[in-house]
XYZ file of C-alpha atoms in Angstrom:
332
model
C -35.523 17.357 256.414
C -35.714 21.080 255.672
C -36.255 22.854 258.969
C -34.963 22.219 262.504
C -35.305 24.028 265.812
C -32.880 24.565 268.675
C -33.627 25.365 272.320
C -31.928 25.561 275.697
C -33.683 24.260 278.777
C -33.144 23.947 282.525
C -30.270 25.610 284.339
C -28.007 27.760 282.206
C -24.408 26.702 281.616
C -21.453 28.568 280.079
C -21.003 27.324 276.540
C -24.691 27.023 275.666
C -24.334 29.960 273.288
C -21.418 28.256 271.551
C -23.588 25.152 271.064
C -26.463 27.210 269.631
C -24.034 28.928 267.273
C -22.738 25.568 266.049
C -26.259 24.228 265.450
C -27.279 27.330 263.514
C -24.198 27.608 261.325
C -23.799 23.870 260.701
C -27.477 23.697 259.832
C -27.272 26.607 257.398
C -24.174 25.044 255.844
C -26.222 21.883 255.272
C -29.001 23.891 253.587
C -31.460 23.785 256.489
C -33.756 26.468 257.824
C -33.021 27.020 261.520
C -35.543 28.178 264.095
C -34.427 29.458 267.497
C -36.960 28.636 270.221
C -37.009 31.047 273.166
C -37.406 29.954 276.812
C -37.098 26.202 276.306
C -40.157 23.977 276.210
C -42.364 26.875 277.283
C -41.310 28.607 274.075
C -42.532 25.668 272.003
C -45.966 25.780 273.612
C -46.118 29.565 273.159
C -44.729 29.364 269.612
C -41.951 31.766 270.574
C -39.954 31.057 267.411
C -37.319 33.130 265.632
C -35.730 32.460 262.257
C -31.958 32.170 262.675
C -29.423 33.500 260.174
C -25.652 33.275 260.347
C -25.587 36.782 261.774
C -28.096 35.840 264.472
C -25.332 34.030 266.327
C -22.495 36.468 265.696
C -20.450 37.475 268.742
C -22.046 35.013 271.161
C -19.426 32.249 271.392
C -17.673 34.053 274.249
C -20.786 34.912 276.244
C -22.072 33.009 279.246
C -25.700 32.011 279.726
C -28.004 31.458 276.757
C -29.274 34.173 274.454
C -32.324 31.986 273.690
C -33.108 32.144 277.416
C -34.274 29.230 279.525
C -37.321 28.442 281.618
C -38.869 25.497 283.385
C -42.294 24.506 282.087
C -44.769 22.610 284.246
C -47.310 22.518 281.398
C -44.899 20.518 279.241
C -44.805 17.824 281.932
C -48.429 17.010 281.115
C -49.590 14.970 278.145
C -51.885 17.793 277.072
C -49.035 20.302 277.218
C -46.811 18.116 275.066
C -49.603 17.640 272.546
C -49.851 21.403 272.259
C -46.077 21.645 271.842
C -46.068 19.021 269.088
C -48.897 20.853 267.340
C -46.920 24.116 267.401
C -43.777 22.437 266.069
C -45.714 20.865 263.212
C -47.473 24.135 262.443
C -44.057 25.783 262.239
C -42.806 23.083 259.890
C -40.097 21.987 262.338
C -39.086 18.402 261.598
C -36.106 18.093 263.899
C -35.112 19.554 267.257
C -31.819 20.007 269.115
C -32.310 20.238 272.887
C -29.401 21.680 274.873
C -29.619 21.042 278.609
C -29.402 18.565 281.478
C -31.253 15.431 282.531
C -34.616 17.177 282.939
C -34.292 18.583 279.437
C -33.382 15.133 278.140
C -36.513 13.627 279.698
C -38.569 16.166 277.760
C -36.634 15.379 274.580
C -37.256 11.677 275.029
C -41.003 12.194 275.479
C -41.206 14.423 272.398
C -39.425 11.786 270.348
C -41.659 8.984 271.632
C -44.929 10.849 271.227
C -44.354 12.382 267.779
C -42.533 11.889 264.497
C -40.289 14.872 265.218
C -36.644 13.827 265.442
C -34.910 14.991 268.627
C -31.221 15.081 269.588
C -29.922 16.098 273.018
C -26.729 18.032 273.756
C -25.516 17.764 277.396
C -25.093 21.134 279.088
C -24.952 21.324 282.875
C -22.272 22.470 285.281
C -23.061 19.431 287.463
C -21.474 17.053 284.916
C -23.863 14.351 286.129
C -25.087 13.088 282.734
C -23.996 9.572 281.805
C -22.554 8.702 278.370
C -20.246 11.714 278.251
C -17.008 12.462 280.050
C -17.876 16.135 280.283
C -20.951 18.281 279.841
C -20.948 21.845 278.538
C -20.333 24.355 281.333
C -18.518 22.014 283.698
C -15.005 23.223 282.917
C -15.971 26.884 283.225
C -17.720 26.280 286.552
C -14.639 24.472 287.867
C -12.447 27.435 286.993
C -14.917 29.850 288.602
C -14.899 27.834 291.821
C -11.126 27.512 291.783
C -10.750 31.262 291.417
C -13.071 31.759 294.394
C -11.118 29.237 296.490
C -7.868 31.052 295.728
C -9.330 34.354 296.895
C -10.938 32.841 299.988
C -7.664 31.187 300.955
C -5.961 34.594 300.971
C -8.421 35.782 303.613
C -8.331 32.480 305.507
C -4.542 32.764 305.721
C -4.594 36.420 306.756
C -7.066 35.860 309.584
C -6.094 32.272 310.484
C -9.605 30.974 309.982
C -11.415 27.932 308.696
C -13.656 28.543 305.701
C -16.472 26.215 304.679
C -17.217 26.734 300.991
C -20.413 25.329 299.480
C -20.558 24.460 295.785
C -23.446 23.515 293.496
C -24.070 20.087 292.014
C -27.346 18.867 293.535
C -26.712 15.173 294.178
C -23.432 15.104 292.275
C -19.978 15.748 293.704
C -17.982 16.095 290.486
C -17.502 19.857 290.788
C -16.611 19.691 294.464
C -14.176 16.811 294.138
C -12.198 18.164 291.191
C -12.085 21.709 292.555
C -11.071 20.383 295.956
C -8.158 18.532 294.390
C -7.131 21.505 292.227
C -7.593 24.002 295.060
C -5.876 21.992 297.777
C -8.941 21.846 300.043
C -8.215 20.243 303.407
C -11.528 18.344 303.385
C -13.909 17.504 300.534
C -17.473 16.454 301.362
C -19.596 15.033 298.544
C -22.911 13.141 298.346
C -21.392 9.960 296.911
C -19.041 9.264 299.827
C -20.010 9.050 303.498
C -18.253 11.287 305.983
C -18.328 11.993 309.688
C -17.925 15.291 311.490
C -15.483 13.511 313.826
C -13.100 12.754 310.964
C -13.364 16.297 309.630
C -12.413 17.690 313.023
C -9.652 15.122 313.475
C -8.102 16.230 310.197
C -8.323 19.877 311.215
C -6.681 19.053 314.558
C -3.886 17.209 312.776
C -3.199 20.258 310.621
C -3.343 22.581 313.618
C -0.847 20.424 315.539
C 1.682 20.771 312.733
C 1.266 24.552 312.652
C -1.467 25.017 310.038
C -3.692 27.902 311.103
C -6.141 28.039 308.185
C -8.169 25.475 306.230
C -10.651 25.224 303.368
C -13.460 22.699 303.611
C -15.293 22.229 300.327
C -18.886 21.014 300.653
C -21.263 19.914 297.890
C -24.773 21.288 298.381
C -26.240 17.801 298.114
C -24.295 16.022 300.859
C -26.438 13.296 302.396
C -27.958 12.557 305.761
C -24.677 11.836 307.543
C -24.819 15.415 308.709
C -28.148 17.108 309.278
C -28.502 20.803 310.120
C -30.059 21.656 313.465
C -33.317 23.556 313.420
C -31.720 26.652 314.924
C -29.322 27.252 312.031
C -29.583 27.882 308.309
C -30.982 25.116 306.133
C -27.626 25.095 304.349
C -25.550 22.195 305.595
C -22.455 24.343 305.147
C -23.612 26.665 307.929
C -24.526 23.733 310.153
C -21.144 22.152 309.544
C -19.367 25.415 310.294
C -21.199 25.826 313.577
C -20.475 22.259 314.627
C -16.750 22.636 313.911
C -16.640 25.873 315.880
C -18.468 24.300 318.838
C -16.273 21.201 318.897
C -12.884 22.799 318.313
C -13.199 26.429 319.292
C -11.885 27.531 315.890
C -13.260 30.630 314.213
C -15.090 29.568 311.049
C -16.730 31.367 308.143
C -19.034 30.164 305.366
C -19.130 31.100 301.692
C -21.993 29.786 299.555
C -20.943 30.319 295.946
C -24.433 29.729 294.571
C -25.339 30.893 291.069
C -21.997 32.637 290.669
C -20.835 29.226 289.421
C -23.174 29.259 286.421
C -22.081 32.557 284.942
C -19.081 33.942 283.125
C -17.428 33.581 279.749
C -16.954 29.912 278.821
C -13.446 28.479 278.809
C -11.748 27.377 275.604
C -12.566 23.747 276.443
C -16.278 24.488 276.832
C -16.387 26.525 273.614
C -14.633 23.813 271.611
C -16.715 20.973 273.048
C -19.981 22.876 272.565
C -19.067 23.629 268.952
C -18.285 19.981 268.221
C -21.397 18.601 269.923
C -23.748 21.135 268.320
C -22.451 20.405 264.828
C -22.714 16.622 265.247
C -26.272 16.977 266.598
C -27.284 18.565 263.271
C -25.617 15.757 261.314
C -27.482 13.132 263.332
C -30.796 14.804 262.517
C -29.912 14.822 258.825
C -29.139 11.100 259.090
C -32.646 10.472 260.420
C -31.539 9.788 264.002
C -33.839 10.541 266.921
C -34.061 10.025 270.681
C -30.268 10.281 270.829
C -27.720 12.407 272.668
C -24.193 13.380 271.697
C -21.335 13.109 274.153
C -17.572 13.259 274.468
C -15.837 9.961 275.290
C -12.033 10.048 275.380
C -12.084 13.228 273.253
C -14.233 11.568 270.573
C -17.815 12.658 269.819
C -20.211 9.724 270.055
C -23.982 9.260 270.155
C -26.105 7.239 272.557
C -29.774 6.592 273.161
C -31.163 9.212 275.514
C -32.494 6.470 277.777
C -28.907 5.291 278.335
C -28.015 8.746 279.595
C -31.094 8.929 281.819
C -30.822 5.417 283.239
C -27.039 5.331 283.545
C -25.259 6.500 286.655
C -22.061 8.484 286.424
C -19.624 7.304 289.067
C -17.185 9.416 291.052
C -13.566 8.328 290.659
C -12.750 7.204 294.196
C -9.040 7.049 293.378
C -9.125 10.806 292.768
C -10.988 11.290 296.051
C -8.334 9.289 297.887
C -5.554 11.216 296.145
C -7.095 14.521 297.206
C -7.322 13.215 300.760
C -3.670 12.115 300.801
C -2.346 15.334 299.308
C -4.283 17.515 301.749
C -2.736 15.942 304.848
């Protein structure tokens, strides 16, 4: 193998740049030519390639986002689109590919590996931390710290005005961010997709706190909470706003809502994300040199390991219910 490519795909995550840097510099160290592919799978189809040198990735380890940019590509979802992508990779002499992203990116990597002789390795990068076969994904730690900082600031206002704040976090159908930040931030209630809840219990907990003199509360809500609580048609589609209105109607408490949104994806990556991204990116290159394909790299108990991509896609990452119960006990 003489030439490999690297791309980032799907939602951006802090630490992606550190992973790109590791792929480029480890690859050059191993005597490979490295091609940076802009805008993910769309960049393959459009042949948006750039030769990477050591200096190409200077001063990016501390930057959030991805300097290769990211984009979703509907054309790549089609067989014809992937055939075009494979043709462009072969024309560019690219024999191996490192794909940095989440589960959608991994599905694309798996298809490329199955439908061509191009070796593909996936590196998990998503703030949701919902990819199986790794304890943590790149960006998760930074997003947690961003949310925690926001909770700290919101609590100052909640305390000053004696209000209840409902704070909505990202995570799609995964509650990892919400749960861990709720524990670290001392949230009074934590609502996540994996565990059923009732509005009655939320209000009961608020009443219990009020009876013992607590005049402010933080309720942390994952954006993907299930059907146990459905917004009414006359309020925002966000369940956080619906929840806030219901609490106010039932208890007469003044409530406010903060939707953190894409704020959670940005910012300089933490030391943990930079270190993990560097380790995973370097090992991805080594796997390609060893002839591996259709694999992902992950961190298990601080050790870098590789797994079949299908294991990551078919596996389900479980919430630690003991941590959920601990957060519940400590918030009372």
